[in-house]
Structures are given as structure tokens and as C-alpha cells.
C-alpha positions as YAML, in Angstrom:
chain: A
units: angstrom
residues:
- id: 1
  name: GLY
  ca: [-4.60, -10.11, -24.31]
- id: 2
  name: MET
  ca: [-1.03, -10.65, -23.48]
- id: 3
  name: PRO
  ca: [0.40, -7.76, -25.44]
- id: 4
  name: PHE
  ca: [-1.56, -5.46, -23.65]
- id: 5
  name: ASN
  ca: [-0.91, -6.56, -20.33]
- id: 6
  name: GLN
  ca: [2.78, -6.12, -21.33]
- id: 7
  name: LEU
  ca: [1.89, -2.76, -22.66]
- id: 8
  name: GLY
  ca: [0.37, -1.79, -19.40]
- id: 9
  name: THR
  ca: [3.63, -3.02, -17.25]
- id: 10
  name: LEU
  ca: [5.39, -0.80, -19.70]
- id: 11
  name: ALA
  ca: [3.67, 2.21, -18.98]
- id: 12
  name: GLY
  ca: [4.47, 1.80, -15.36]
- id: 13
  name: SER
  ca: [2.94, 4.81, -13.45]
- id: 14
  name: LYS
  ca: [2.88, 7.40, -16.09]
- id: 15
  name: TYR
  ca: [-0.22, 9.78, -16.19]
- id: 16
  name: TYR
  ca: [-1.43, 8.74, -12.52]
- id: 17
  name: ASN
  ca: [-1.58, 4.87, -13.96]
- id: 18
  name: VAL
  ca: [-4.26, 6.14, -16.33]
- id: 19
  name: GLU
  ca: [-2.46, 4.42, -19.56]
- id: 20
  name: ALA
  ca: [-1.58, 1.40, -17.61]
- id: 21
  name: THR
  ca: [-5.36, 0.81, -16.22]
- id: 22
  name: TYR
  ca: [-6.53, 1.34, -19.78]
- id: 23
  name: CYS
  ca: [-4.15, -1.26, -21.24]
- id: 24
  name: TYR
  ca: [-5.08, -3.99, -18.44]
- id: 25
  name: LEU
  ca: [-8.60, -3.39, -19.24]
- id: 26
  name: ARG
  ca: [-8.42, -3.92, -23.01]
- id: 27
  name: CYS
  ca: [-6.04, -7.15, -21.91]
- id: 28
  name: ILE
  ca: [-8.91, -8.13, -19.92]
- id: 29
  name: GLN
  ca: [-11.65, -7.58, -22.69]
- id: 30
  name: SER
  ca: [-9.49, -9.39, -25.25]
- id: 31
  name: GLU
  ca: [-10.62, -12.45, -27.08]
- id: 32
  name: VAL
  ca: [-7.90, -14.19, -25.54]
- id: 33
  name: SER
  ca: [-7.55, -12.60, -22.13]
- id: 34
  name: PHE
  ca: [-4.43, -12.90, -19.67]
- id: 35
  name: GLU
  ca: [-5.62, -13.77, -16.19]
- id: 36
  name: GLY
  ca: [-2.38, -11.88, -14.53]
- id: 37
  name: ALA
  ca: [-4.19, -8.57, -15.82]
- id: 38
  name: TYR
  ca: [-6.99, -9.01, -13.00]
- id: 39
  name: GLY
  ca: [-4.18, -8.73, -10.43]
- id: 40
  name: ASN
  ca: [-2.13, -6.05, -11.95]
- id: 41
  name: LEU
  ca: [-5.47, -4.00, -12.47]
- id: 42
  name: LYS
  ca: [-6.13, -4.69, -8.59]
- id: 43
  name: ARG
  ca: [-2.85, -3.46, -7.70]
- id: 44
  name: LEU
  ca: [-3.25, -0.28, -9.45]
- id: 45
  name: TYR
  ca: [-6.59, 0.35, -7.65]
- id: 46
  name: ASP
  ca: [-5.11, -0.41, -4.13]
- id: 47
  name: LYS
  ca: [-2.33, 1.75, -4.97]
- id: 48
  name: ALA
  ca: [-4.73, 4.72, -5.82]
- id: 49
  name: ALA
  ca: [-6.89, 4.11, -3.00]
- id: 50
  name: LYS
  ca: [-3.98, 4.11, -0.47]
- id: 51
  name: MET
  ca: [-2.69, 7.39, -2.25]
- id: 52
  name: TYR
  ca: [-6.30, 8.89, -1.80]
- id: 53
  name: HIS
  ca: [-6.58, 7.95, 1.98]
- id: 54
  name: GLN
  ca: [-3.09, 9.41, 2.51]
- id: 55
  name: LEU
  ca: [-4.12, 12.87, 0.63]
- id: 56
  name: LYS
  ca: [-7.51, 12.81, 2.60]
- id: 57
  name: LYS
  ca: [-5.66, 12.38, 5.79]
- id: 58
  name: CYS
  ca: [-3.41, 15.35, 5.07]
- id: 59
  name: GLU
  ca: [-6.01, 17.70, 4.16]
- id: 60
  name: THR
  ca: [-7.83, 16.77, 7.29]
- id: 61
  name: ARG
  ca: [-4.74, 17.84, 9.40]
- id: 62
  name: LYS
  ca: [-4.60, 21.57, 7.18]
- id: 63
  name: LEU
  ca: [-8.15, 22.27, 7.99]
- id: 64
  name: SER
  ca: [-8.78, 24.55, 11.08]
- id: 65
  name: PRO
  ca: [-10.70, 22.76, 13.89]
- id: 66
  name: SER
  ca: [-13.82, 24.57, 12.83]
- id: 67
  name: LYS
  ca: [-13.84, 23.35, 9.08]
- id: 68
  name: LYS
  ca: [-13.30, 19.54, 10.03]
- id: 69
  name: ARG
  ca: [-16.21, 17.59, 9.65]
...
């Protein structure tokens, strides 16, 4: 598991964190997983959720008042 965790760390934020997410999931699913991968995966999820909410906020501001829901 540890090598996949290291690969996830090296992948960084390339490709919208998809490569890092894959590596962390492989780490967790390994026969001998690395406990730190859970925290790393949660950090990526939190980062993605924050970005999603920021984008939604920006899109809402751009809409005309009649199109806002």
C-alpha cells in the first residue's frame, strides 16, 4: 500500500487530482494498506468540494435575476 500512497503524493494535483485519487484508492485496497491514505483521500475530496462550491457561487452571480433559482 505504501508505494501507491507515495505515487499519489507524487501525482499531486495533475489531471484534477484523478491520478492521485486512483493511487490512494489502490493504496487503501492493497493487502497491506497505509492508514495515511484515508486522510490523503479525504483531503482531496474536501479540496474538490470547496472548488465545486466556489464555482457554483460564481455561476450564480453570472446568471440574470430571472434565471436564478
